[in-house]
Short mmCIF file of C-alpha atoms in Angstrom, two decimals:
data_model
loop_
_atom_site.label_atom_id
_atom_site.label_comp_id
_atom_site.label_asym_id
_atom_site.label_seq_id
_atom_site.Cartn_x
_atom_site.Cartn_y
_atom_site.Cartn_z
CA UNK H 1 -0.07 0.06 -0.08
CA UNK H 2 1.15 3.52 -0.81
CA UNK H 3 0.36 6.67 1.25
CA UNK H 4 0.06 10.25 1.15
CA UNK H 5 0.24 12.42 4.25
CA UNK H 6 -0.99 16.03 4.23
CA UNK H 7 0.38 17.66 7.59
CA UNK H 8 -0.83 21.32 8.68
CA UNK H 9 1.59 22.79 11.23
CA UNK H 10 -1.42 24.54 12.76
CA UNK H 11 -5.04 23.52 11.96
CA UNK H 12 -7.55 24.30 14.64
CA UNK H 13 -10.45 21.64 15.07
CA UNK H 14 -12.85 24.79 15.85
CA UNK H 15 -12.56 25.91 12.37
CA UNK H 16 -13.84 22.64 10.84
CA UNK H 17 -17.57 21.93 10.57
CA UNK H 18 -16.77 18.06 10.91
CA UNK H 19 -15.60 18.92 14.33
CA UNK H 20 -18.62 21.05 15.38
CA UNK H 21 -18.01 24.54 13.69
CA UNK H 22 -21.23 26.20 12.59
CA UNK H 23 -20.22 29.31 10.97
CA UNK H 24 -17.60 28.08 8.41
CA UNK H 25 -18.87 25.77 5.80
CA UNK H 26 -16.19 23.11 5.08
CA UNK H 27 -17.66 20.45 2.78
CA UNK H 28 -14.37 19.43 1.65
CA UNK H 29 -13.14 18.47 4.99
CA UNK H 30 -16.83 16.67 5.61
CA UNK H 31 -16.61 14.50 2.54
CA UNK H 32 -13.24 13.46 3.77
CA UNK H 33 -14.45 12.75 7.08
CA UNK H 34 -17.36 10.82 5.70
CA UNK H 35 -14.81 8.63 3.90
CA UNK H 36 -12.39 8.32 6.79
CA UNK H 37 -11.59 7.08 10.22
CA UNK H 38 -12.18 10.52 12.10
CA UNK H 39 -10.38 10.70 15.66
CA UNK H 40 -12.16 13.05 17.78
CA UNK H 41 -9.96 13.08 20.32
CA UNK H 42 -6.33 13.66 18.68
CA UNK H 43 -4.01 15.79 20.77
CA UNK H 44 -0.49 17.46 20.08
CA UNK H 45 2.74 16.09 21.42
CA UNK H 46 3.66 19.69 22.11
CA UNK H 47 2.58 23.46 21.72
CA UNK H 48 5.71 23.81 19.74
CA UNK H 49 5.42 23.30 16.18
CA UNK H 50 8.91 21.82 15.72
CA UNK H 51 8.48 19.21 18.58
CA UNK H 52 5.12 18.25 16.71
CA UNK H 53 7.20 17.60 13.47
CA UNK H 54 10.04 15.75 15.29
CA UNK H 55 7.12 13.58 17.06
CA UNK H 56 5.52 12.77 13.44
CA UNK H 57 8.82 11.83 12.12
CA UNK H 58 10.25 9.77 15.02
CA UNK H 59 7.38 8.51 16.82
CA UNK H 60 8.83 9.43 20.12
CA UNK H 61 7.97 12.23 22.62
CA UNK H 62 10.01 15.34 22.27
CA UNK H 63 11.76 14.86 25.86
CA UNK H 64 12.66 11.22 25.05
CA UNK H 65 14.14 11.98 21.45
CA UNK H 66 16.45 14.51 23.01
CA UNK H 67 17.97 11.72 25.53
CA UNK H 68 19.67 9.97 22.86
CA UNK H 69 19.28 11.30 19.27
CA UNK H 70 21.51 8.72 17.68
CA UNK H 71 18.85 6.06 18.72
CA UNK H 72 15.83 8.05 17.71
CA UNK H 73 14.31 6.47 14.39
CA UNK H 74 13.89 8.68 11.40
CA UNK H 75 11.19 8.26 8.90
CA UNK H 76 13.31 8.89 5.83
CA UNK H 77 15.82 6.58 7.09
CA UNK H 78 13.03 3.91 7.93
CA UNK H 79 11.73 4.31 4.43
CA UNK H 80 15.18 3.73 2.94
CA UNK H 81 15.90 0.58 4.91
CA UNK H 82 12.78 -0.87 3.92
CA UNK H 83 12.91 -0.06 0.31
CA UNK H 84 10.09 2.63 0.28
CA UNK H 85 10.42 5.52 -1.90
CA UNK H 86 9.98 8.65 0.03
CA UNK H 87 9.17 12.19 -1.11
CA UNK H 88 8.81 15.32 0.97
CA UNK H 89 7.31 18.56 -0.09
CA UNK H 90 7.43 21.31 2.38
CA UNK H 91 5.53 24.79 1.72
CA UNK H 92 7.34 27.85 2.55
CA UNK H 93 6.88 31.88 2.00
CA UNK H 94 10.71 32.11 1.97
CA UNK H 95 10.86 33.14 5.67
CA UNK H 96 12.01 29.58 7.05
CA UNK H 97 10.28 26.36 8.01
CA UNK H 98 10.04 24.26 11.12
CA UNK H 99 11.62 20.63 10.35
CA UNK H 100 13.27 18.05 12.05
CA UNK H 101 17.26 18.02 11.94
CA UNK H 102 18.59 16.31 8.92
CA UNK H 103 15.23 16.43 6.96
CA UNK H 104 16.75 18.05 3.92
CA UNK H 105 20.20 15.88 4.15
CA UNK H 106 19.04 13.81 1.10
CA UNK H 107 17.36 14.12 -2.28
CA UNK H 108 13.98 13.16 -1.05
CA UNK H 109 12.96 16.77 0.01
CA UNK H 110 11.97 19.78 -1.76
CA UNK H 111 10.83 23.42 -0.94
CA UNK H 112 8.01 24.89 -2.36
CA UNK H 113 7.72 28.41 -2.52
CA UNK H 114 4.78 30.82 -2.72
CA UNK H 115 3.84 34.39 -1.84
CA UNK H 116 1.36 35.65 0.79
CA UNK H 117 -0.82 38.78 0.99
CA UNK H 118 -4.25 40.33 0.30
CA UNK H 119 -3.34 40.79 -3.40
CA UNK H 120 -1.71 37.68 -4.29
CA UNK H 121 -3.26 35.31 -6.87
CA UNK H 122 -4.57 32.24 -4.87
CA UNK H 123 -2.57 30.08 -7.57
CA UNK H 124 0.85 31.49 -6.34
CA UNK H 125 0.18 31.16 -2.58
CA UNK H 126 2.26 28.54 -0.63
CA UNK H 127 -0.66 26.06 -0.20
CA UNK H 128 -1.94 26.03 -3.72
CA UNK H 129 1.56 25.70 -5.02
CA UNK H 130 2.50 22.97 -2.61
CA UNK H 131 -0.61 20.92 -3.56
CA UNK H 132 -0.27 21.67 -7.32
CA UNK H 133 3.08 20.33 -6.91
CA UNK H 134 1.92 17.25 -5.15
CA UNK H 135 -0.56 16.34 -7.76
CA UNK H 136 2.22 16.19 -10.27
CA UNK H 137 4.35 14.05 -7.76
CA UNK H 138 1.48 11.83 -7.32
CA UNK H 139 1.17 11.25 -11.09
CA UNK H 140 4.89 10.47 -11.30
CA UNK H 141 4.96 8.26 -8.21
CA UNK H 142 1.78 6.29 -9.46
CA UNK H 143 3.45 5.67 -12.98
CA UNK H 144 7.09 4.92 -12.06
CA UNK H 145 6.05 1.29 -10.45
CA UNK H 146 8.55 1.88 -7.88
CA UNK H 147 6.30 0.60 -4.78
CA UNK H 148 5.53 1.03 -2.17
CA UNK H 149 6.09 4.98 -1.90
CA UNK H 150 5.13 7.63 0.75
CA UNK H 151 4.75 11.34 -0.21
CA UNK H 152 4.52 13.55 2.74
CA UNK H 153 3.15 17.19 2.27
CA UNK H 154 4.19 19.67 4.87
CA UNK H 155 1.91 22.88 5.05
CA UNK H 156 1.97 25.72 7.31
CA UNK H 157 -1.78 25.57 7.87
CA UNK H 158 -2.71 28.82 9.31
CA UNK H 159 0.42 30.88 9.48
CA UNK H 160 1.00 33.93 11.37
CA UNK H 161 -0.13 36.38 10.27
CA UNK H 162 -3.22 34.69 8.93
CA UNK H 163 -3.90 36.86 5.93
CA UNK H 164 -5.28 34.91 2.98
CA UNK H 165 -5.99 36.56 -0.34
CA UNK H 166 -8.75 39.29 0.26
CA UNK H 167 -11.72 37.31 -0.92
CA UNK H 168 -11.12 34.87 1.66
CA UNK H 169 -9.75 37.33 4.55
CA UNK H 170 -13.00 39.28 4.22
CA UNK H 171 -15.32 36.18 3.76
CA UNK H 172 -16.90 36.28 7.36
CA UNK H 173 -16.66 39.89 8.26
CA UNK H 174 -20.46 40.32 7.90
CA UNK H 175 -21.52 37.52 10.45
CA UNK H 176 -23.42 38.34 13.54
CA UNK H 177 -21.83 37.59 16.71
CA UNK H 178 -24.45 34.92 17.66
CA UNK H 179 -23.44 33.02 14.31
CA UNK H 180 -20.04 32.20 15.90
CA UNK H 181 -21.09 30.85 19.29
CA UNK H 182 -23.01 27.89 20.27
CA UNK H 183 -23.71 29.23 23.61
CA UNK H 184 -23.94 32.62 25.24
CA UNK H 185 -20.96 33.84 27.29
CA UNK H 186 -21.71 33.87 31.14
CA UNK H 187 -20.03 35.39 34.01
CA UNK H 188 -18.76 33.09 36.76
CA UNK H 189 -21.83 33.70 38.86
CA UNK H 190 -24.05 32.43 35.97
CA UNK H 191 -25.46 35.60 34.65
CA UNK H 192 -25.28 36.45 31.12
CA UNK H 193 -22.30 38.76 30.05
CA UNK H 194 -23.70 41.90 28.80
CA UNK H 195 -22.98 43.05 25.38
CA UNK H 196 -20.51 45.85 24.54
CA UNK H 197 -21.80 49.10 23.69
CA UNK H 198 -22.96 49.09 20.01
CA UNK H 199 -20.29 50.79 17.59
CA UNK H 200 -21.35 53.31 14.97
CA UNK H 201 -20.85 51.87 11.35
CA UNK H 202 -17.93 53.56 9.67
CA UNK H 203 -17.48 53.75 6.15
CA UNK H 204 -13.87 52.65 5.14
CA UNK H 205 -11.97 53.38 1.95
CA UNK H 206 -10.22 50.49 0.11
CA UNK H 207 -7.02 51.17 1.78
CA UNK H 208 -8.34 51.37 5.14
CA UNK H 209 -10.25 48.32 4.91
CA UNK H 210 -6.99 46.37 3.68
CA UNK H 211 -5.18 48.06 6.80
CA UNK H 212 -7.98 46.76 9.18
CA UNK H 213 -7.34 43.03 7.68
CA UNK H 214 -3.82 43.53 8.28
CA UNK H 215 -4.18 44.80 11.81
CA UNK H 216 -6.52 41.92 12.86
CA UNK H 217 -4.39 39.07 11.11
CA UNK H 218 -2.53 38.23 14.49
CA UNK H 219 -2.71 38.26 18.23
CA UNK H 220 -0.66 41.18 19.60
CA UNK H 221 2.41 40.10 21.83
CA UNK H 222 2.85 40.12 24.83
CA UNK H 223 0.18 38.19 26.81
CA UNK H 224 -1.10 41.23 28.62
CA UNK H 225 -2.00 43.04 25.11
CA UNK H 226 -3.92 40.10 24.08
CA UNK H 227 -5.96 40.12 27.39
CA UNK H 228 -6.71 43.75 26.76
CA UNK H 229 -8.37 43.32 23.25
CA UNK H 230 -11.98 44.00 23.33
CA UNK H 231 -14.58 41.40 22.28
CA UNK H 232 -15.08 43.26 18.99
CA UNK H 233 -11.22 42.96 18.36
CA UNK H 234 -11.28 39.29 18.95
CA UNK H 235 -14.28 38.78 16.82
CA UNK H 236 -12.52 40.44 14.12
CA UNK H 237 -9.44 38.23 14.53
CA UNK H 238 -11.40 35.09 14.53
CA UNK H 239 -13.33 35.91 11.59
CA UNK H 240 -10.29 36.98 9.46
CA UNK H 241 -8.41 33.66 10.83
CA UNK H 242 -11.61 31.69 9.92
CA UNK H 243 -11.11 33.31 6.17
CA UNK H 244 -7.68 31.39 6.03
CA UNK H 245 -9.46 28.33 7.39
CA UNK H 246 -11.91 28.69 4.15
CA UNK H 247 -8.83 29.17 2.19
CA UNK H 248 -7.18 26.03 3.19
CA UNK H 249 -10.57 24.06 2.86
CA UNK H 250 -10.62 25.48 -1.01
CA UNK H 251 -7.20 24.22 -1.70
CA UNK H 252 -7.91 20.76 0.03
CA UNK H 253 -11.01 20.38 -2.20
CA UNK H 254 -9.02 20.84 -5.30
CA UNK H 255 -6.19 18.40 -4.15
CA UNK H 256 -8.87 15.81 -3.12
CA UNK H 257 -10.70 16.02 -6.71
CA UNK H 258 -7.45 15.61 -8.51
CA UNK H 259 -5.87 12.73 -6.70
CA UNK H 260 -9.32 10.94 -6.87
CA UNK H 261 -9.74 11.53 -10.50
CA UNK H 262 -6.20 9.87 -11.29
CA UNK H 263 -5.98 6.15 -11.88
CA UNK H 264 -4.14 4.61 -9.07
CA UNK H 265 -2.02 1.62 -9.91
CA UNK H 266 -2.47 0.44 -6.23
CA UNK H 267 -4.38 1.14 -3.01
CA UNK H 268 -3.36 4.54 -1.46
CA UNK H 269 -3.73 5.71 2.23
CA UNK H 270 -4.55 9.25 2.85
CA UNK H 271 -3.66 10.85 6.19
CA UNK H 272 -4.56 14.43 6.79
CA UNK H 273 -3.68 16.15 10.34
CA UNK H 274 -2.65 19.07 12.28
CA UNK H 275 0.42 19.68 14.49
CA UNK H 276 -1.31 22.33 16.73
CA UNK H 277 -4.32 24.48 17.03
CA UNK H 278 -4.83 28.18 17.62
CA UNK H 279 -6.32 30.12 20.49
CA UNK H 280 -7.89 33.41 19.41
CA UNK H 281 -11.27 33.45 21.62
CA UNK H 282 -10.54 33.21 25.39
CA UNK H 283 -8.87 36.24 27.04
CA UNK H 284 -7.31 36.03 30.47
CA UNK H 285 -7.94 32.40 31.01
CA UNK H 286 -4.50 31.02 31.06
CA UNK H 287 -1.26 32.89 31.45
CA UNK H 288 2.31 32.63 30.51
CA UNK H 289 3.52 29.28 29.15
CA UNK H 290 0.18 27.51 30.21
CA UNK H 291 -1.61 29.44 27.81
CA UNK H 292 -0.05 27.10 24.98
CA UNK H 293 -1.83 24.12 26.53
CA UNK H 294 -5.24 25.48 26.08
CA UNK H 295 -7.49 22.89 24.40
CA UNK H 296 -7.91 25.10 21.35
CA UNK H 297 -4.17 24.77 20.87
CA UNK H 298 -3.51 21.18 21.61
CA UNK H 299 -6.62 19.55 20.16
CA UNK H 300 -5.97 18.85 16.44
CA UNK H 301 -7.68 16.97 13.70
CA UNK H 302 -6.75 13.52 12.25
CA UNK H 303 -8.16 12.08 9.23
CA UNK H 304 -7.32 8.57 7.72
CA UNK H 305 -8.99 7.57 4.82
CA UNK H 306 -8.18 3.99 3.85
CA UNK H 307 -7.72 2.74 0.34
CA UNK H 308 -11.03 2.10 -1.41
CA UNK H 309 -13.03 3.14 1.72
CA UNK H 310 -16.37 3.80 0.83
CA UNK H 311 -17.61 5.23 4.36
CA UNK H 312 -15.97 6.18 7.30
CA UNK H 313 -16.56 6.22 11.12
CA UNK H 314 -15.54 8.26 14.22
CA UNK H 315 -13.24 6.97 17.04
CA UNK H 316 -13.05 8.27 20.51
CA UNK H 317 -9.53 6.87 21.63
CA UNK H 318 -7.16 9.49 22.77
CA UNK H 319 -4.30 9.55 20.20
CA UNK H 320 -1.37 11.83 19.75
CA UNK H 321 1.11 13.09 16.90
CA UNK H 322 3.55 10.38 17.95
CA UNK H 323 1.09 7.74 16.87
CA UNK H 324 1.31 8.57 13.44
CA UNK H 325 4.70 6.92 12.58
CA UNK H 326 4.06 3.48 14.11
CA UNK H 327 0.66 3.56 12.35
CA UNK H 328 2.43 4.16 8.93
CA UNK H 329 4.99 1.34 10.00
#
């Protein structure tokens, strides 16, 4: 059996309708979920992106892999030792990538460059270029007759800043507040949180609107500045971030359609997962390093579509990023 792994460094489960989101339509992720084993309780090994990538590739927890790196297994080496053709495509905007040590030491890896920005054509963004290149590599691997093979696609997922092309970045800015929440916010004594005073509608020029999008495309640092954000500011940030989630959804849909249309020479496993999530809603709940352990950050998606599967299922076992390597093995 061959395998394709699409990993997102940061993909919050809270932005996927198959995990309960009620204001972002993600039918491509939903279709994948209907065909896959969907793990509801999948958690990151670490709140650090680099550590999660190492867990994917070594099958060991970060603190253990550092104790004796010479004995830590490596996915490329394991594939080579067992005659498995391995290809790695990594998305980048030219500002660096988070990868395990030695990931680019052989001929199996390639960086795929793209551009970010409001005015950028989606076709030349990092994620679209990554998946377009992946489509070509899938065709080459399927016709090379060198089997089995493993193609790993490493995307940033939702980057910082989370600024998708304008159509996606502004997609959810007209949502009412109650469309984003399943339940009303309450105080500790159980009473409803009073809404902030209504703000007068202000007409913005195109340039001012773009400045607004750029200004809410990331959480401010340090922590006290984040806690000082108003409910309105956090709502804007969450909606612009959700726009990037919709952008990833569009890219995934095109990729699924292409690989499903190609005639496969043998069964292919498809794994789609995320290394960590993102906390943009809760102010003042956690402080300092513990903020990184919020459920929104460590609870991540995992889809495993088995070859020739016609229907999927949901599993409730607790699994982590370190479980992927032994599963592939």
